[in-house]
Amino acid sequence: MGANASREAVAGVVSTHQPLIQVQNLTKYYHGELILKDISVDIEEGDLVSIIGPSGCGKSTFLRCLNGMEVLDCGSVNISGISLQRKTLGAPMQDFNTKAHALRQQVGMVFQTFNLFPHKTLLQNVMMAPMIVQKKSRDEAEAVAVKFLDKVGLKAFSHRYPIQLSGGQQQRGAIARALALAPKVMLYDEPTSAIDPTRVDEVLEVMRDLDKEGMTQIVVTHEMRFAKDASDYIIYMEQGEFVEISDEDEIFIAPKDERTRKFLKKFM
Amino acid sequence: MNVYRLLTKTVYRNTFACFFALSLSATAEAKDILRWGADGQGGAPHVFYDPKNPERLTGFEYEVAKNIADFTGKDLQYCPNDYEMLVSGLKRGEYDILMNAIVRNVWQKHAKKAGVLLSDPYYITHLQPVVLKNSEIKTVSQLKGKKIGILKCSEHAENAVRQLGAHFVIYDDEVKAYADLNNKRLDCVMTDHPETFYYASVDDSIRMLEPVDRIEFSVAVRDDHSDLLKQVNAALEHLKNNGTLRAIYERWGLWNTETATYFKTSVLPQTPATELERYIADVQSETENGNCYLNSLSCFAKAAAVTLGISLSAMVLALVFGFILAVFRTYGFRWLQCLTATWIEIIRGTPLMVQLLFIFYGLPNLAPYLSEPFASWVCMNPFVAGILALGLNYSAYEAEIYRSGFQSVPIGQTEAARALGMTHTQALWHVVFSQAVRTVLPPLTNDFIMLLQDSSLVSLITIVELSRTYQLFAAANFNYFGFGILVSLFYLLMGLPFTRLARHFEKSLSAKMQRHA
């Protein structure tokens, strides 16, 4: 709350409204190298945010810091009232594991390589977290799993094992698996990069549908078309910094920053 | 899977029976049982299983021991042990008396250090050198510079060979020594007269030279059992005076001048050598019509159950303990990782045989310095010690198999599980371990087949299992070939279900791999 208060004071605005995700002065080192440089951003509930930028710019690390998969070195991440924070660089973090664990139940994550559990059927994959984490009964968990598999169009494939599914189907399954915990936020780490180009749209379609339902989503992506069409706004990231945050039309038509312009040139 | 279950069931019943028998013998110890340690593998005529009826123990020392037990009003219980381990077993309290060609002249020198007391002699004999019938060697003096085969643990024979200016080669049992004599690898074999005499009685290709040395056989007891020693001496005196000993030796064809002089009686036998004749007839007929194999089957089957019981119990221990080691080694705190890594290296870097002997014979040395219940824990019964040694040894290898299994699960799997809100433990259990199981099953099953064979080492700690039974029968029948094939069949048959199981796991795994590719 201390951090919030000071921020509001700086902004000179006092408001009761609090964004769903607040990131302040997020700093992360990796093997002595500065990966995230003092990043601050607010993301409102229901937004779909795309993060673009060259490889190695820190996009994935940023995403992983949001659900505590990476331990931040300084700054704070506050999602839906759960806060991971470090006031000074490397200061001790109390209850990091407990808080990160609580945070992850609010935040679903989807990986580039799907990471479905190969020894379980699709249905079992989706049922696992509700049963193990939320201690739901088998019947309850199955009802939830079937509902979300239906949502991503995979109800008919419930009893297949991951290796019997295409990349697009696996990724949709992974989205259903994350949704089964009823998260407030969904994070996607290059969700379509490992998928056959002809199957990319089926995954993006699922994400568009979720956006319509008001899900807050952050997508690290190379799909410029998707970023342009579907995002509420786009963040361009380079060398651990948010170079430009802007409305989709702005960034593609008239990027403010020279670096953004150079990057987008390769895609346009 | 049904066969597997059936096997486990039978074995547990058998292992239980073993433990039950052991605990019974332990409780009965205080009452009226005289436990007698000897090595049946030494063969005829000392202590051996009747070739015609392999369940029946016989031998002239068996008869003497039986008479000593009768005299003291106790029941005799035979405790088989490897010859090299006979004295260690006595010290360890595995049996009360040791009587098995213990040479008084040698052991008197070591008695104090070894912590044993020796009785008056019960039989006197000599070393008997033999050569092939057509050998150029006619007298002992011609043995100078030659190669002489002797038995292990026979210091008196080593000394005698040295005095003759010859070289000795040490053998486990006389059958192997005679085989080398026939192969011309040896010029002469020199063992105690009774053994040589019995071997010569069924093999006419050898010729005896004149006697060497004088050997007195004594009974040994622990040095804190001087009362028992008095009883043994009284028994021997009584049996000597009433002619029982003489009758035994005469029936076995072993009555000789040395013993007669010591007993102060006539050297002329009064009783026919019935046991000797019976033995010669049995060995010849059994070997001719192959009955010895049929008769031995029930013994081999029992021994196979012991082998399987010990192996399965040890494997369960290895699987459980190895898993714990692997988890500590991979996911533990830094100090725990170092500790388990060191432990695994120590176990893998030392021979199983050393570990086994250390646990069974070494650990009890700590007992005087420990308080109860630790003092009794370090003096384990042979089955517990055998299972523990095999289990601990294999757990180190299984731990490394598990570890490679854990590492074969991609890191993304753990990340996905954690991102789904699972705790570290839940992620390990539901995602990593349950996937690793599939990769580690084939190598673990293969290890069990190896353990089945390594279990033969427990014969070193007084357990009569399959390979020990082989040695006993081979020595008693002078036949390492036929029984070797028989015992191999037993091992093969026992290992077969597990080989099949391993192949099944491998197949299903490779099928999965192919689908991945």
Short mmCIF file of C-alpha atoms in Angstrom, two decimals, chain A residues 66-227:
data_model
loop_
_atom_site.label_atom_id
_atom_site.label_comp_id
_atom_site.label_asym_id
_atom_site.label_seq_id
_atom_site.Cartn_x
_atom_site.Cartn_y
_atom_site.Cartn_z
CA LEU A 66 4.17 -11.54 -13.18
CA ASN A 67 3.30 -14.98 -11.79
CA GLY A 68 6.35 -15.43 -9.62
CA MET A 69 8.04 -18.01 -11.85
CA GLU A 70 11.03 -15.67 -11.74
CA VAL A 71 11.97 -13.96 -8.51
CA LEU A 72 12.08 -10.20 -9.05
CA ASP A 73 15.17 -8.42 -7.74
CA CYS A 74 13.57 -5.04 -7.01
CA GLY A 75 10.20 -3.36 -7.36
CA SER A 76 6.73 -4.79 -7.02
CA VAL A 77 4.06 -6.74 -8.84
CA ASN A 78 0.51 -6.46 -7.60
CA ILE A 79 -2.21 -8.54 -9.14
CA SER A 80 -5.71 -8.50 -7.73
CA GLY A 81 -4.51 -7.55 -4.28
CA ILE A 82 -1.65 -10.05 -4.01
CA SER A 83 1.67 -8.30 -4.03
CA LEU A 84 5.22 -9.52 -4.58
CA GLN A 85 7.62 -6.79 -3.66
CA ARG A 86 11.19 -5.88 -2.89
CA LYS A 87 11.85 -2.37 -1.74
CA THR A 88 15.56 -2.32 -2.47
CA LEU A 89 17.72 -4.44 -4.73
CA GLY A 90 18.08 -7.94 -3.35
CA ALA A 91 16.26 -7.11 -0.10
CA PRO A 92 14.86 -10.19 1.63
CA MET A 93 11.39 -11.18 0.47
CA GLN A 94 9.07 -12.45 3.09
CA ASP A 95 6.78 -15.32 2.15
CA PHE A 96 7.72 -15.13 -1.51
CA ASN A 97 6.80 -18.76 -2.10
CA THR A 98 3.48 -18.52 -0.29
CA LYS A 99 2.54 -15.32 -2.09
CA ALA A 100 3.70 -16.54 -5.49
CA HIS A 101 1.73 -19.72 -4.92
CA ALA A 102 -1.41 -17.70 -4.10
CA LEU A 103 -0.74 -15.45 -7.09
CA ARG A 104 -0.49 -18.33 -9.53
CA GLN A 105 -4.00 -19.42 -8.66
CA GLN A 106 -5.20 -16.03 -10.00
CA VAL A 107 -2.96 -16.09 -13.05
CA GLY A 108 -3.07 -18.69 -15.81
CA MET A 109 -0.05 -19.19 -18.02
CA VAL A 110 0.29 -20.69 -21.48
CA PHE A 111 3.70 -21.69 -22.85
CA GLN A 112 5.27 -21.68 -26.28
CA THR A 113 5.76 -25.46 -26.10
CA PHE A 114 2.29 -26.16 -24.57
CA ASN A 115 3.79 -28.36 -21.82
CA LEU A 116 0.77 -30.60 -21.58
CA PHE A 117 1.48 -33.60 -19.36
CA PRO A 118 2.17 -36.43 -21.81
CA HIS A 119 1.18 -39.22 -19.40
CA LYS A 120 -2.37 -37.90 -18.99
CA THR A 121 -5.28 -37.59 -21.42
CA LEU A 122 -6.44 -34.12 -22.37
CA LEU A 123 -9.34 -34.39 -19.93
CA GLN A 124 -7.03 -35.51 -17.11
CA ASN A 125 -4.66 -32.64 -17.95
CA VAL A 126 -7.46 -30.15 -17.44
CA MET A 127 -8.83 -31.91 -14.34
CA MET A 128 -5.52 -32.03 -12.52
CA ALA A 129 -5.23 -28.51 -11.14
CA PRO A 130 -8.85 -28.27 -9.95
CA MET A 131 -8.42 -31.58 -8.13
CA ILE A 132 -4.94 -31.11 -6.71
CA VAL A 133 -4.88 -27.36 -6.12
CA GLN A 134 -8.52 -26.54 -5.48
CA LYS A 135 -9.30 -29.95 -3.94
CA LYS A 136 -12.38 -30.38 -6.08
CA SER A 137 -14.02 -33.78 -6.29
CA ARG A 138 -13.46 -35.85 -9.40
CA ASP A 139 -17.00 -35.16 -10.63
CA GLU A 140 -16.75 -31.41 -10.07
CA ALA A 141 -13.34 -31.28 -11.75
CA GLU A 142 -14.60 -33.27 -14.69
CA ALA A 143 -17.58 -30.96 -15.14
CA VAL A 144 -15.25 -27.95 -15.14
CA ALA A 145 -12.83 -29.65 -17.53
CA VAL A 146 -15.55 -30.63 -19.99
CA LYS A 147 -16.92 -27.09 -19.91
CA PHE A 148 -13.58 -25.52 -20.81
CA LEU A 149 -12.64 -28.17 -23.36
CA ASP A 150 -15.97 -27.46 -25.02
CA LYS A 151 -15.15 -23.75 -24.97
CA VAL A 152 -11.88 -24.30 -26.86
CA GLY A 153 -13.60 -26.75 -29.22
CA LEU A 154 -11.87 -29.92 -28.01
CA LYS A 155 -14.68 -31.76 -26.26
CA ALA A 156 -14.49 -34.54 -28.82
CA PHE A 157 -10.78 -35.02 -28.13
CA SER A 158 -11.05 -35.30 -24.32
CA HIS A 159 -9.72 -38.82 -24.14
CA ARG A 160 -6.76 -38.37 -26.45
CA TYR A 161 -3.23 -38.15 -25.18
CA PRO A 162 -1.27 -34.97 -26.05
CA ILE A 163 0.91 -36.75 -28.63
CA GLN A 164 -2.24 -37.70 -30.51
CA LEU A 165 -3.14 -34.01 -31.01
CA SER A 166 -1.89 -31.34 -33.42
CA GLY A 167 0.09 -28.36 -32.10
CA GLY A 168 -2.91 -26.09 -32.36
CA GLN A 169 -5.10 -28.55 -30.52
CA GLN A 170 -2.46 -28.98 -27.81
CA GLN A 171 -2.21 -25.25 -27.30
CA ARG A 172 -5.98 -24.89 -27.09
CA GLY A 173 -5.90 -27.73 -24.55
CA ALA A 174 -3.24 -25.87 -22.58
CA ILE A 175 -5.47 -22.77 -22.57
CA ALA A 176 -8.40 -24.85 -21.29
CA ARG A 177 -6.13 -26.33 -18.62
CA ALA A 178 -5.16 -22.84 -17.43
CA LEU A 179 -8.77 -21.60 -17.55
CA ALA A 180 -9.98 -24.49 -15.39
CA LEU A 181 -8.60 -22.70 -12.31
CA ALA A 182 -10.81 -19.66 -13.14
CA PRO A 183 -7.90 -17.21 -13.24
CA LYS A 184 -8.35 -13.43 -13.34
CA VAL A 185 -5.46 -12.98 -15.76
CA MET A 186 -4.08 -15.10 -18.59
CA LEU A 187 -0.45 -14.83 -19.65
CA TYR A 188 0.72 -16.20 -23.00
CA ASP A 189 4.39 -16.71 -23.79
CA GLU A 190 4.64 -16.82 -27.59
CA PRO A 191 1.62 -19.14 -27.78
CA THR A 192 1.69 -19.64 -31.56
CA SER A 193 5.43 -19.79 -32.28
CA ALA A 194 5.64 -23.58 -32.15
CA ILE A 195 2.50 -24.19 -34.18
CA ASP A 196 2.07 -25.01 -37.85
CA PRO A 197 1.13 -21.66 -39.53
CA THR A 198 -2.12 -23.16 -40.83
CA ARG A 199 -3.25 -23.94 -37.25
CA VAL A 200 -2.32 -20.58 -35.69
CA ASP A 201 -5.72 -18.99 -36.21
CA GLU A 202 -7.62 -21.57 -34.18
CA VAL A 203 -5.55 -20.58 -31.13
CA LEU A 204 -5.87 -16.85 -31.75
CA GLU A 205 -9.61 -17.30 -32.17
CA VAL A 206 -9.86 -18.76 -28.66
CA MET A 207 -7.97 -15.74 -27.30
CA ARG A 208 -10.28 -13.33 -29.16
CA ASP A 209 -13.31 -15.08 -27.67
CA LEU A 210 -11.85 -14.77 -24.20
CA ASP A 211 -11.26 -11.07 -24.82
CA LYS A 212 -14.90 -10.64 -25.73
CA GLU A 213 -15.85 -12.27 -22.42
CA GLY A 214 -13.74 -9.70 -20.62
CA MET A 215 -10.69 -11.79 -19.67
CA THR A 216 -7.55 -9.81 -18.92
CA GLN A 217 -4.80 -11.17 -21.16
CA ILE A 218 -1.14 -10.38 -21.72
CA VAL A 219 0.39 -11.92 -24.83
CA VAL A 220 4.05 -12.02 -25.75
CA THR A 221 3.88 -12.56 -29.48
CA HIS A 222 5.42 -12.27 -32.92
CA GLU A 223 1.97 -12.33 -34.54
CA MET A 224 1.83 -8.69 -35.63
CA ARG A 225 -1.52 -9.12 -37.34
CA PHE A 226 -3.06 -10.49 -34.17
CA ALA A 227 -1.39 -7.78 -32.10
#
